[in-house]
Coordinates of C-alpha atoms in Angstrom, one line a residue:
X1269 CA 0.0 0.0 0.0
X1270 CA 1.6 3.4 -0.8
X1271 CA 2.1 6.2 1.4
X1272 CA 0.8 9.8 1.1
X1273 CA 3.5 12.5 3.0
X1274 CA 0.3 13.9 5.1
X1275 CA 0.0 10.5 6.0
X1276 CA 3.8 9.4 7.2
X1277 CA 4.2 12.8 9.0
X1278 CA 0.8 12.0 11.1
X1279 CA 2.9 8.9 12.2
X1280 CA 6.3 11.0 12.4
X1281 CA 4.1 12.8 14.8
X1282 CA 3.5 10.3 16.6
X1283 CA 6.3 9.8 18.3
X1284 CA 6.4 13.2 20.5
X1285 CA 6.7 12.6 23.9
X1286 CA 7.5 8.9 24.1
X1287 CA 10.6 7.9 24.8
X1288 CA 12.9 5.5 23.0
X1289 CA 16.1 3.5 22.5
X1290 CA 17.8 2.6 19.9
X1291 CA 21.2 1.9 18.4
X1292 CA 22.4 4.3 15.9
X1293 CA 25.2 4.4 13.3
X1294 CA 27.1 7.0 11.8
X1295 CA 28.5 6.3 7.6
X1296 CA 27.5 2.5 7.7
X1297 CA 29.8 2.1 11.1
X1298 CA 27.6 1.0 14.3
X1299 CA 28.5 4.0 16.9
X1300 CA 26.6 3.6 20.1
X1301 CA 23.3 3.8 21.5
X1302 CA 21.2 6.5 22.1
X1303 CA 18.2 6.6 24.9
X1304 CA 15.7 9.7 25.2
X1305 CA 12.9 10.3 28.1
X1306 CA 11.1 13.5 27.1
X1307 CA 11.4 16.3 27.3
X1308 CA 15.1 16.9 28.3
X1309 CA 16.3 13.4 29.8
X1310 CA 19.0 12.2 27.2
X1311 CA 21.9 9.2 27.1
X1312 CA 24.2 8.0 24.2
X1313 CA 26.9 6.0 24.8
X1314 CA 29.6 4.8 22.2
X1315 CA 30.4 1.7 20.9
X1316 CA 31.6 0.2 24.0
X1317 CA 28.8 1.1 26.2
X1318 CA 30.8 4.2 27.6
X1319 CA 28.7 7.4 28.0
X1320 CA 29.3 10.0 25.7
X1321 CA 26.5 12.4 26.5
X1322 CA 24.0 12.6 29.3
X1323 CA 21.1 15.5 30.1
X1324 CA 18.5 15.7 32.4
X1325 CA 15.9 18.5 33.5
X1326 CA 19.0 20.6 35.0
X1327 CA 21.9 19.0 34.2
X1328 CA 24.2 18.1 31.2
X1329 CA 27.3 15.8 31.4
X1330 CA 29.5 15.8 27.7
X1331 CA 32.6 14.1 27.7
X1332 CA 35.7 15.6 26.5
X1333 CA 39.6 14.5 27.2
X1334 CA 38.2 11.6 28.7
X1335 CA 36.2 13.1 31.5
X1336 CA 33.0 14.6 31.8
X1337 CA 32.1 18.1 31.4
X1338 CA 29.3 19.3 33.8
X1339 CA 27.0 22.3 33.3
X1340 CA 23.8 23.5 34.9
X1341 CA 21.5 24.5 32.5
X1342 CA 20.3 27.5 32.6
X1343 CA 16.3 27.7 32.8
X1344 CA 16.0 29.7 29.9
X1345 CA 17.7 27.1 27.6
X1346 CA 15.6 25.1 24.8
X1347 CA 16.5 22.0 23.3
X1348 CA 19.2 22.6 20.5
X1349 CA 20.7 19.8 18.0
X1350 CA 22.0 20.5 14.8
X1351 CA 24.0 18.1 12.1
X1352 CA 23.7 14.1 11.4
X1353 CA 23.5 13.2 15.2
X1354 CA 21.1 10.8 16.9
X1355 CA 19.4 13.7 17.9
X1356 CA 18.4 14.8 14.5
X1357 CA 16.7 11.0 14.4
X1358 CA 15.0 11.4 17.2
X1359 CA 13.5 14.5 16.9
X1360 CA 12.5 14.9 13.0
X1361 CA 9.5 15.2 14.0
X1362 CA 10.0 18.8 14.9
X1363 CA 11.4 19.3 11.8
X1364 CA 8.1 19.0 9.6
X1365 CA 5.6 22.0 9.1
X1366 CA 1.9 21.7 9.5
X1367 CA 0.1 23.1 6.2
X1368 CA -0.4 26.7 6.6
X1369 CA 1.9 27.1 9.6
X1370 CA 5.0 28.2 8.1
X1371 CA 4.4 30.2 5.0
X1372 CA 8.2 29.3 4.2
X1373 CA 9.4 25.8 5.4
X1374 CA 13.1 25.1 5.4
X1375 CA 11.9 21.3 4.4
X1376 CA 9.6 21.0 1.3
X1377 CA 9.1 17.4 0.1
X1378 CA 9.7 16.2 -3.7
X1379 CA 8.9 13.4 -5.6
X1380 CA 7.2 10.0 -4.7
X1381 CA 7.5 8.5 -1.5
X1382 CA 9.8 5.3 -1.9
X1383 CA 9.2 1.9 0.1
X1384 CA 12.7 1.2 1.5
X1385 CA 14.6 -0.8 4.1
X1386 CA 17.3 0.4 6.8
X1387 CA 18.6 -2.0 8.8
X1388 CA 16.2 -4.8 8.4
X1389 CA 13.2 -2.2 9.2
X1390 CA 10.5 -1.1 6.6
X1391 CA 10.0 2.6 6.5
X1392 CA 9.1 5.7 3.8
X1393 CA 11.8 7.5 2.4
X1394 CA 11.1 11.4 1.4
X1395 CA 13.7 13.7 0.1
X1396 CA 13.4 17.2 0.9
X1397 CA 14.8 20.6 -0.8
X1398 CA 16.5 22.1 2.3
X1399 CA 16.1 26.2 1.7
X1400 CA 18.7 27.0 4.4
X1401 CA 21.6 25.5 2.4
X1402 CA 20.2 24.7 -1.0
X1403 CA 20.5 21.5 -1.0
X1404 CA 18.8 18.1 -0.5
X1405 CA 18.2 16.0 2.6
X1406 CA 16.7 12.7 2.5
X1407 CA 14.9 10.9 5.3
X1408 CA 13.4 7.6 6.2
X1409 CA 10.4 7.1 8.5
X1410 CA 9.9 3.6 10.3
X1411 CA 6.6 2.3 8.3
X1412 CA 5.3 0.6 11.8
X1413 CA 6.5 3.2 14.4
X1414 CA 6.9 6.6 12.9
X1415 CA 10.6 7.3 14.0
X1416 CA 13.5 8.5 11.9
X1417 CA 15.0 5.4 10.7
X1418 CA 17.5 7.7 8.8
X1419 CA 18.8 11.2 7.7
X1420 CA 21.4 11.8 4.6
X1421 CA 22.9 14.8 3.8
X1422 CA 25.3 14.6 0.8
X1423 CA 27.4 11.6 2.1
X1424 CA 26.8 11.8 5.7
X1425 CA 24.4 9.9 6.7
X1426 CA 23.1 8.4 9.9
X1427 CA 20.8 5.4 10.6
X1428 CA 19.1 4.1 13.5
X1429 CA 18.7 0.5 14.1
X1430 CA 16.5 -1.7 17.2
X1431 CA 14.0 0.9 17.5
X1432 CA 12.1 0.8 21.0
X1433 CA 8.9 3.1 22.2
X1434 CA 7.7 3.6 25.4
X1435 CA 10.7 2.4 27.3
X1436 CA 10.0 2.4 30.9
X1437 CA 13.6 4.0 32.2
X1438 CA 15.4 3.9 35.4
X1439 CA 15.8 7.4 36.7
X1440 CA 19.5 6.7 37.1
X1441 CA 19.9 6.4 33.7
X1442 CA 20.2 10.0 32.7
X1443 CA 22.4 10.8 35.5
X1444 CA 26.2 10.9 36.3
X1445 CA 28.2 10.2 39.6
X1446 CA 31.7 10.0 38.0
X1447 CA 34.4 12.6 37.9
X1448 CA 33.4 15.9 36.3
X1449 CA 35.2 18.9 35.5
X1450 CA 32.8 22.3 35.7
X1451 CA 32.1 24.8 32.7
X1452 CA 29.2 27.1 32.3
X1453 CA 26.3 25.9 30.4
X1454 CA 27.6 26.5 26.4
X1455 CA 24.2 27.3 25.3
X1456 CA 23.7 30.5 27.2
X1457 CA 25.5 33.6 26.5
X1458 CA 27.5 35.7 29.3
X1459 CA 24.7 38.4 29.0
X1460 CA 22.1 36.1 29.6
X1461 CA 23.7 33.9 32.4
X1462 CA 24.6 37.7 34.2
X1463 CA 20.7 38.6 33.2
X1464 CA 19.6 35.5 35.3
X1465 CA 21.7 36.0 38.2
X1466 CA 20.5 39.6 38.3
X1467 CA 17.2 38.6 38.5
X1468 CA 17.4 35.5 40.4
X1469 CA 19.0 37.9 43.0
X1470 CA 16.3 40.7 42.8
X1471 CA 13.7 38.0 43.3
X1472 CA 15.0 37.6 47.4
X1473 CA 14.5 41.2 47.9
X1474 CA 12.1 42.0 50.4
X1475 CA 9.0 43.3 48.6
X1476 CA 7.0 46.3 49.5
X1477 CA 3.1 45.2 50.0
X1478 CA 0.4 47.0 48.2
X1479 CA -3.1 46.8 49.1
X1480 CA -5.1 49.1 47.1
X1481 CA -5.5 49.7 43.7
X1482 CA -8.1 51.6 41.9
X1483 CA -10.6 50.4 40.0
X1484 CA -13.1 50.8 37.0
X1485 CA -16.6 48.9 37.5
X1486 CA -18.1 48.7 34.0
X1487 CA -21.7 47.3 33.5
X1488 CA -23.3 46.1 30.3
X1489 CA -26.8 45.2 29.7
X1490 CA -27.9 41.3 28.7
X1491 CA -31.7 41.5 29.2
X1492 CA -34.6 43.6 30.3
X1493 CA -37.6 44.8 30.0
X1494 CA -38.3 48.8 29.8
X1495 CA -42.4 48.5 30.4
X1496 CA -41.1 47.1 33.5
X1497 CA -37.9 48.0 34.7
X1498 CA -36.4 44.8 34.4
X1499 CA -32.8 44.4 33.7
X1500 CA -29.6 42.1 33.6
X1501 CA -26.2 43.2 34.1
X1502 CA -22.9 42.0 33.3
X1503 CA -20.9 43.6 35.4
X1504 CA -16.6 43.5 34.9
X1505 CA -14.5 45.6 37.4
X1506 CA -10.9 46.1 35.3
X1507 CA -8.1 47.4 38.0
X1508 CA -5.4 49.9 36.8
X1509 CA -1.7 48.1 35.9
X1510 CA 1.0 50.4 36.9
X1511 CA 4.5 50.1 37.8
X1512 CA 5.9 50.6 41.8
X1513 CA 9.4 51.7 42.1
X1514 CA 11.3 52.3 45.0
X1515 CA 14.3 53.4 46.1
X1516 CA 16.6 54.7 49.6
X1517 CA 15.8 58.2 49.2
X1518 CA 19.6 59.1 50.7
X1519 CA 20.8 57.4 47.6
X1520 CA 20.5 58.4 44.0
X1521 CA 17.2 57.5 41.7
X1522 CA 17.8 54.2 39.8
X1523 CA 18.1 54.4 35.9
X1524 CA 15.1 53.4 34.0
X1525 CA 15.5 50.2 32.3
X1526 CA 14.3 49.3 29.0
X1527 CA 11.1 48.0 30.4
X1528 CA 10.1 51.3 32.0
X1529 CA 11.4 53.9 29.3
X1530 CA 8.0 54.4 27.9
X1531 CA 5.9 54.4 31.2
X1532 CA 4.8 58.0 32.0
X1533 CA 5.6 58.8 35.9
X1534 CA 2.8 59.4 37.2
X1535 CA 3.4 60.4 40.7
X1536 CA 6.0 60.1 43.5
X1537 CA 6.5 60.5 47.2
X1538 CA 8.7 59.7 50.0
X1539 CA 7.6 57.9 53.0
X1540 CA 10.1 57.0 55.9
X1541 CA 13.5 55.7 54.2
X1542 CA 11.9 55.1 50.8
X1543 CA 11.0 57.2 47.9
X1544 CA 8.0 55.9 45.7
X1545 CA 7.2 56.4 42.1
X1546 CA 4.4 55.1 40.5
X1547 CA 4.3 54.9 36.4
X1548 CA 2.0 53.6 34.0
X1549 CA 0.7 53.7 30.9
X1550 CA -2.5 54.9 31.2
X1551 CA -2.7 58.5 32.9
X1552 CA -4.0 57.7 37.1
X1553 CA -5.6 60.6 39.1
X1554 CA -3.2 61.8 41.6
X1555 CA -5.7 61.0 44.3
X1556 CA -5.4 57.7 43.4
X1557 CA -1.7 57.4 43.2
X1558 CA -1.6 58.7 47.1
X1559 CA -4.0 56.2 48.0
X1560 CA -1.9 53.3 46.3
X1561 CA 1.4 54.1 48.1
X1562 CA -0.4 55.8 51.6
X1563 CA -1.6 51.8 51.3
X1564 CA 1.8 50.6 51.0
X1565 CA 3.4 47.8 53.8
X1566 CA 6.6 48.9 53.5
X1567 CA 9.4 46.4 53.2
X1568 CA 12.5 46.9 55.5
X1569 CA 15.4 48.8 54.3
X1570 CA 18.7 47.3 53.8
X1571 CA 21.4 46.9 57.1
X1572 CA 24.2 48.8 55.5
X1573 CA 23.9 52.6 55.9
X1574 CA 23.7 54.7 53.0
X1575 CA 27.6 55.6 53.0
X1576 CA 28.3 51.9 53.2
X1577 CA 26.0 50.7 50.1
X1578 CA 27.5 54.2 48.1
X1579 CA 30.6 52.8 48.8
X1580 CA 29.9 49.5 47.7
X1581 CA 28.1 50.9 44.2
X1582 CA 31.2 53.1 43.6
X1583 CA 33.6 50.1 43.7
X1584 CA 31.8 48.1 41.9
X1585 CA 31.4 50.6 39.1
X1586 CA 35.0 51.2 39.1
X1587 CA 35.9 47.5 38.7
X1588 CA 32.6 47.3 35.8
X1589 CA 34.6 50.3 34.4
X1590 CA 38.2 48.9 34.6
X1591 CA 37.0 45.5 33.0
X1592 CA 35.3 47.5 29.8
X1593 CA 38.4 49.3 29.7
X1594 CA 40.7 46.2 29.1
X1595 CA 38.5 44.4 27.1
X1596 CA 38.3 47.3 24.4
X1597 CA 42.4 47.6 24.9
X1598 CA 42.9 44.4 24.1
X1599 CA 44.0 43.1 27.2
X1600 CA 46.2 39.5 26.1
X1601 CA 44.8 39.4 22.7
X1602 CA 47.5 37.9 20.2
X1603 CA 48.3 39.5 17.1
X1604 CA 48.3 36.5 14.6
X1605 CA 44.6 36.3 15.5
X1606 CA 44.1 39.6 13.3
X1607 CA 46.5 39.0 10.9
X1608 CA 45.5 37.2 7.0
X1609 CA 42.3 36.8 6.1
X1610 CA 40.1 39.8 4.8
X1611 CA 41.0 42.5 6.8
X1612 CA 38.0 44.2 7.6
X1613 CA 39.9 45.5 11.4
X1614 CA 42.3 48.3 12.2
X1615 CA 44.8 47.5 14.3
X1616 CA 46.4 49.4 16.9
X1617 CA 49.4 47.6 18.6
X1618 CA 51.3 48.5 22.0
X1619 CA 54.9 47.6 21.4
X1620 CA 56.1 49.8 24.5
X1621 CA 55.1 48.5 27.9
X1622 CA 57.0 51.1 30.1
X1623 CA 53.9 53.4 31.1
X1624 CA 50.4 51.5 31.8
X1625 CA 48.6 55.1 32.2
X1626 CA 50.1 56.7 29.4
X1627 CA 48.7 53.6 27.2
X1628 CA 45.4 53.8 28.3
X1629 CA 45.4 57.9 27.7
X1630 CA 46.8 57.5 24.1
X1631 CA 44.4 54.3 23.4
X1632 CA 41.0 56.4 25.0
X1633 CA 42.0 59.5 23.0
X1634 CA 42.3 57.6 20.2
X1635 CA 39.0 55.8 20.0
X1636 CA 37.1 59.4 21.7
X1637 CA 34.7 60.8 18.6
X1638 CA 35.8 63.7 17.3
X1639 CA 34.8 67.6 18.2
X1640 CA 32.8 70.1 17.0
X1641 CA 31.7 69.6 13.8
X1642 CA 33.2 66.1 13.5
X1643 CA 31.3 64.8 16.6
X1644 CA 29.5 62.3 15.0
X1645 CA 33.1 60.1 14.2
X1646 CA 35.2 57.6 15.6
X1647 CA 37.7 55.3 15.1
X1648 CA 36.6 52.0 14.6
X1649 CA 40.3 50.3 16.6
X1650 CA 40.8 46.9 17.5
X1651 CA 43.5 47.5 20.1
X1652 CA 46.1 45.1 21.0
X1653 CA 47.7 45.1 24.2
X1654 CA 50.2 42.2 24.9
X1655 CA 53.5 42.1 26.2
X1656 CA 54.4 39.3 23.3
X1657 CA 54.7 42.7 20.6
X1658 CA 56.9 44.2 23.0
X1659 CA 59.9 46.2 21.2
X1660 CA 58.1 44.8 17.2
X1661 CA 59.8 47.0 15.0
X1662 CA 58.4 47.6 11.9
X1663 CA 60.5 45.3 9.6
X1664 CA 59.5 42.2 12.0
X1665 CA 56.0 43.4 11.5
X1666 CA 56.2 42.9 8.3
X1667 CA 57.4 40.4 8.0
X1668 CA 54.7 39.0 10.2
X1669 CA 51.8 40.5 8.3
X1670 CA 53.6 39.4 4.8
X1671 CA 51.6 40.5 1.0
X1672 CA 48.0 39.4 3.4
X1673 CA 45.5 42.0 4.9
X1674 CA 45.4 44.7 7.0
X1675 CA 47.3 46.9 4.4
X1676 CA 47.8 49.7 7.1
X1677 CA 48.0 49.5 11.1
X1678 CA 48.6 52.2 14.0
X1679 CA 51.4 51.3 16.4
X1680 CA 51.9 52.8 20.3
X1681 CA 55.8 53.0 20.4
X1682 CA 58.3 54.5 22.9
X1683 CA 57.6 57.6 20.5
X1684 CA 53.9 57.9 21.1
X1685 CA 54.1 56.9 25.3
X1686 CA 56.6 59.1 26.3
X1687 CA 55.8 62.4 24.1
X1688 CA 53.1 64.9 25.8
X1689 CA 51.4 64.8 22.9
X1690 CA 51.4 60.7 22.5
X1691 CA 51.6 60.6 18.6
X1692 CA 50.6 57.2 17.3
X1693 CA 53.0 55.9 14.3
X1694 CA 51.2 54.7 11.1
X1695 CA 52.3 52.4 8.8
X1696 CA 51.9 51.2 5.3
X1697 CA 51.8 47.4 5.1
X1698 CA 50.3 47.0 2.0
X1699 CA 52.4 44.4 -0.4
X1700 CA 55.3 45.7 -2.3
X1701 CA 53.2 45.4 -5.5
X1702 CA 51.4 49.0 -4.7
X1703 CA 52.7 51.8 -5.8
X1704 CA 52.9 52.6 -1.7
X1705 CA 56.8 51.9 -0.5
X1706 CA 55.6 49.3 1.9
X1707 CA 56.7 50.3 5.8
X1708 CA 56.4 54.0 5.0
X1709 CA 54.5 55.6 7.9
X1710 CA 53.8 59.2 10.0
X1711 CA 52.2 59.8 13.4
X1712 CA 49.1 60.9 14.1
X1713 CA 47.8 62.7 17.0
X1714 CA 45.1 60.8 18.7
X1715 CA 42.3 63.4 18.6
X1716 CA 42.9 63.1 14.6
X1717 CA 42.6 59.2 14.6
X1718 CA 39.2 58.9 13.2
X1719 CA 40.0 61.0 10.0
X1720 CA 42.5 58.4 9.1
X1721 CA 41.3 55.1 10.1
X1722 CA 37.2 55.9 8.6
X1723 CA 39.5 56.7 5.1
X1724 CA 41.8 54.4 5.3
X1725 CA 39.1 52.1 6.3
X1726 CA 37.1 52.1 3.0
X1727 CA 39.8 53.3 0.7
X1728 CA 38.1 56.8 0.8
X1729 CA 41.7 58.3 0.8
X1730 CA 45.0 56.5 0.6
X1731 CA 48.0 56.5 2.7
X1732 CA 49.9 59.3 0.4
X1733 CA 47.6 61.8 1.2
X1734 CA 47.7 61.8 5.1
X1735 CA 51.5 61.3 4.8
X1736 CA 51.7 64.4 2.5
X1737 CA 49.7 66.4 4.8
X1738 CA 51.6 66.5 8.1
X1739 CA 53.6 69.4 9.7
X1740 CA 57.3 69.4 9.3
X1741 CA 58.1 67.0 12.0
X1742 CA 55.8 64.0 10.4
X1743 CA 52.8 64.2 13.1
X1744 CA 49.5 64.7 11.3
X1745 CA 47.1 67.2 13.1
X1746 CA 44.6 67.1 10.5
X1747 CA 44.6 68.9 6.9
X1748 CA 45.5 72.4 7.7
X1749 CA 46.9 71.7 11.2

């Protein structure tokens, strides 16, 4: 009996949220065996039966150099798989659009459904076009059970084999008690993880208690009679949604976040240690706003005194600040990493360690936007700042960069740290072919920086015309200067 697609993806379907076993095997080679408990309980284990990969509702064990890596997974995570893995068996399903659903599948099925084998099981096989790389992937679906049976791409291709459903699993199976090594859950960004800490720390501060809110009692005829008087109601009280914010009056107001730009403040007052403000979107009467926070169970203020938690906020923004800092100087980055390719960066390298401050002024400067009229500009620098590139004169530089990208780069020498005015040396590294004579170079002051890197950048203006235009000891102050 042939097969419609409609009908083998109503099996496909199937198989959500029962869980399975199998063994699965990667280019015709048998590679493991792969267990799944829905939603998030995984296990696959290799060929000898070793564990290669276990996840449960809040943990995930991978292994790597022979021991496995442990991360707590963060509560925002979804389930991710990508490539010819077990996991791309296992959960096809997801993987087919419902008519109407998805005005522009990735998978769109071609051609006649084929009656095949894989592995001594009977299934469908239904090649797709796959819009997301242009090509073709080709599935099989188990005729009796619904499940992937097999995905090709090209000449990968992966097969499972012993299918199970409805496996009755012991709870120890998707955990670990060996020997771990820690890492931060890979599927979560540092934003996000500091995001959730943030709030998972707000969420254990004591919480003002308010216990009166306005509200709008609307009624609406059903029924009646007017010879009589008669009448039915439907009556709907709606209370007003606004946004309480407090804060220790002795310290300063809180900036808005995102959430709270476009709320109108509507009112605020301070009561004992606390300063209220109530905002909304909807205008409130300001009757109404004193009766919401004169009904307000305050919570209790913090121990520390104001000094103390000032004192605490100013370090910690100095050490926030300090930490931006190095990152955009390029604390430790290495040089090769920018070096070949396209381009597309412009490099400024510390070769002189002798005066940490006077680096930082020169590197600040030089990535500051420019004045007056030129406000609106900066230079765009990738800045690095390792002791490795100490002393790198300009022939070992390039020599380094050879006839690849960047063409030009900015260099923080003994020159540029020790002069008041800390002029940064530019230099052509562009291949000898040019008609530039390769290492030429000039300084630049570093309130001029963004003139030269935004033209050098897009090949507005070449190297020949800063270097022509700079006063008579070789320091470009801009055109005119």
């Amino acid at each position: 009996m042939s097969m419609t697609w409609p009908q083998v993806r109503g099996s496909s379907f199937s198989t959500m949220g029962r869980s399975i076993r199998a063994e699965f095997w990667r280019r015709g080679e048998y590679a493991g065996r792969v267990k799944h408990l829905p939603p998030t309980s995984w296990r696959i284990e290799d060929a000898s039966g070793a564990p290669t990969y276990i996840e449960n509702d809040e943990h995930e064990y991978r292994r790597s150099d022979d021991v496995m890596v442990h991360s707590v997974k963060s509560a925002n995570r979804g389930v991710a798989w990508a490539g010819n893995t077990a996991f791309s068996l296992i959960l096809a399903y997801s993987q087919w659009q419902l008519g109407g659903h998805d005005p522009q599948p990735r998978l769109r099925p071609h051609g006649e459904l084929s009656r095949v084998e894989v592995r001594g099981r009977a299934g469908w096989q239904v090649r797709f076009s796959d819009s997301a790389n242009g090509g073709e992937v080709t599935y099989v679906i188990d005729a009796e059970l619904g499940v992937a049976l097999s995905r090709t791409v090209g000449t990968q291709s992966i097969e499972l084999s012993n299918p199970v459903l409805d496996v009755d699993f012991d709870p120890e199976t998707f955990e670990w008690h060996g020997p771990t090594r820690e890492e931060a859950d890979r599927f979560v960004s540092s934003a996000q993880r500091d995001y959730d800490a943030k709030m998972q720390a707000i969420a254990q501060i004591p919480r003002p208690h308010v216990t009166w809110l306005p509200r709008t009692i609307d009624t609406q005829p059903t029924g009646g009679d007017p010879r009589t008087g008669s009448l039915d109601l439907r009556v709907s009280a709606q209370y007003a949604a606004v946004t309480l914010r407090q804060w220790l009056t002795e310290l300063d107001e809180p900036e808005l976040d995102d959430s709270q730009q476009y709320l109108q403040s509507l009112h605020r007052e301070s009561v004992g240690p606390w300063t209220y403000e109530i905002r909304g979107y909807s205008p409130l009467a300001t009757e109404d706003c004193a009766r919401i926070i004169a009904s307000i169970v305050a919570s209790a203020p913090p121990a520390a005194t104001p000094g103390e938690i000032r004192a605490v906020l100013d370090r910690d923004r100095a050490e926030q600040s300090d930490a931006e800092l190095r990152a955009v100087l390029g604390t430790g980055r290495r040089l090769d990493d920018f070096l070949g390719g396209d381009g597309g960066v412009s490099l400024l390298i510390r070769t002189d360690f002798s005066d940490d401050a006077a680096w930082r002024e020169t590197a600040v400067a030089a990535m500051a936007p420019g004045v007056g009229e030129d406000c609106d500009f900066v230079a765009c620098l990738t800045c690095v700042d390792n002791p490795d590139n100490e002393g790198l004169s300009i022939t070992a530089l390039l020599d380094r960069i050879g006839d690849a990208p960047p063409y030009y780069v900015f260099v923080a020498d003994a020159e540029t740290v020790t002069d008041p005015e800390h002029p940064i040396l530019v230099v052509d590294t562009g291949p000898e072919d040019t008609r530039h004579p390769r290492g030429q170079s000039f300084r630049v002051v570093p309130a001029q920086m963004w003139s030269i890197e935004n033209n050098l950048s897009i090949s507005n203006m070449d190297f020949e015309t800063f270097a022509s235009a700079t006063s008579p000891d070789g320091v470009f102050r801009g055109f005119g200067g």
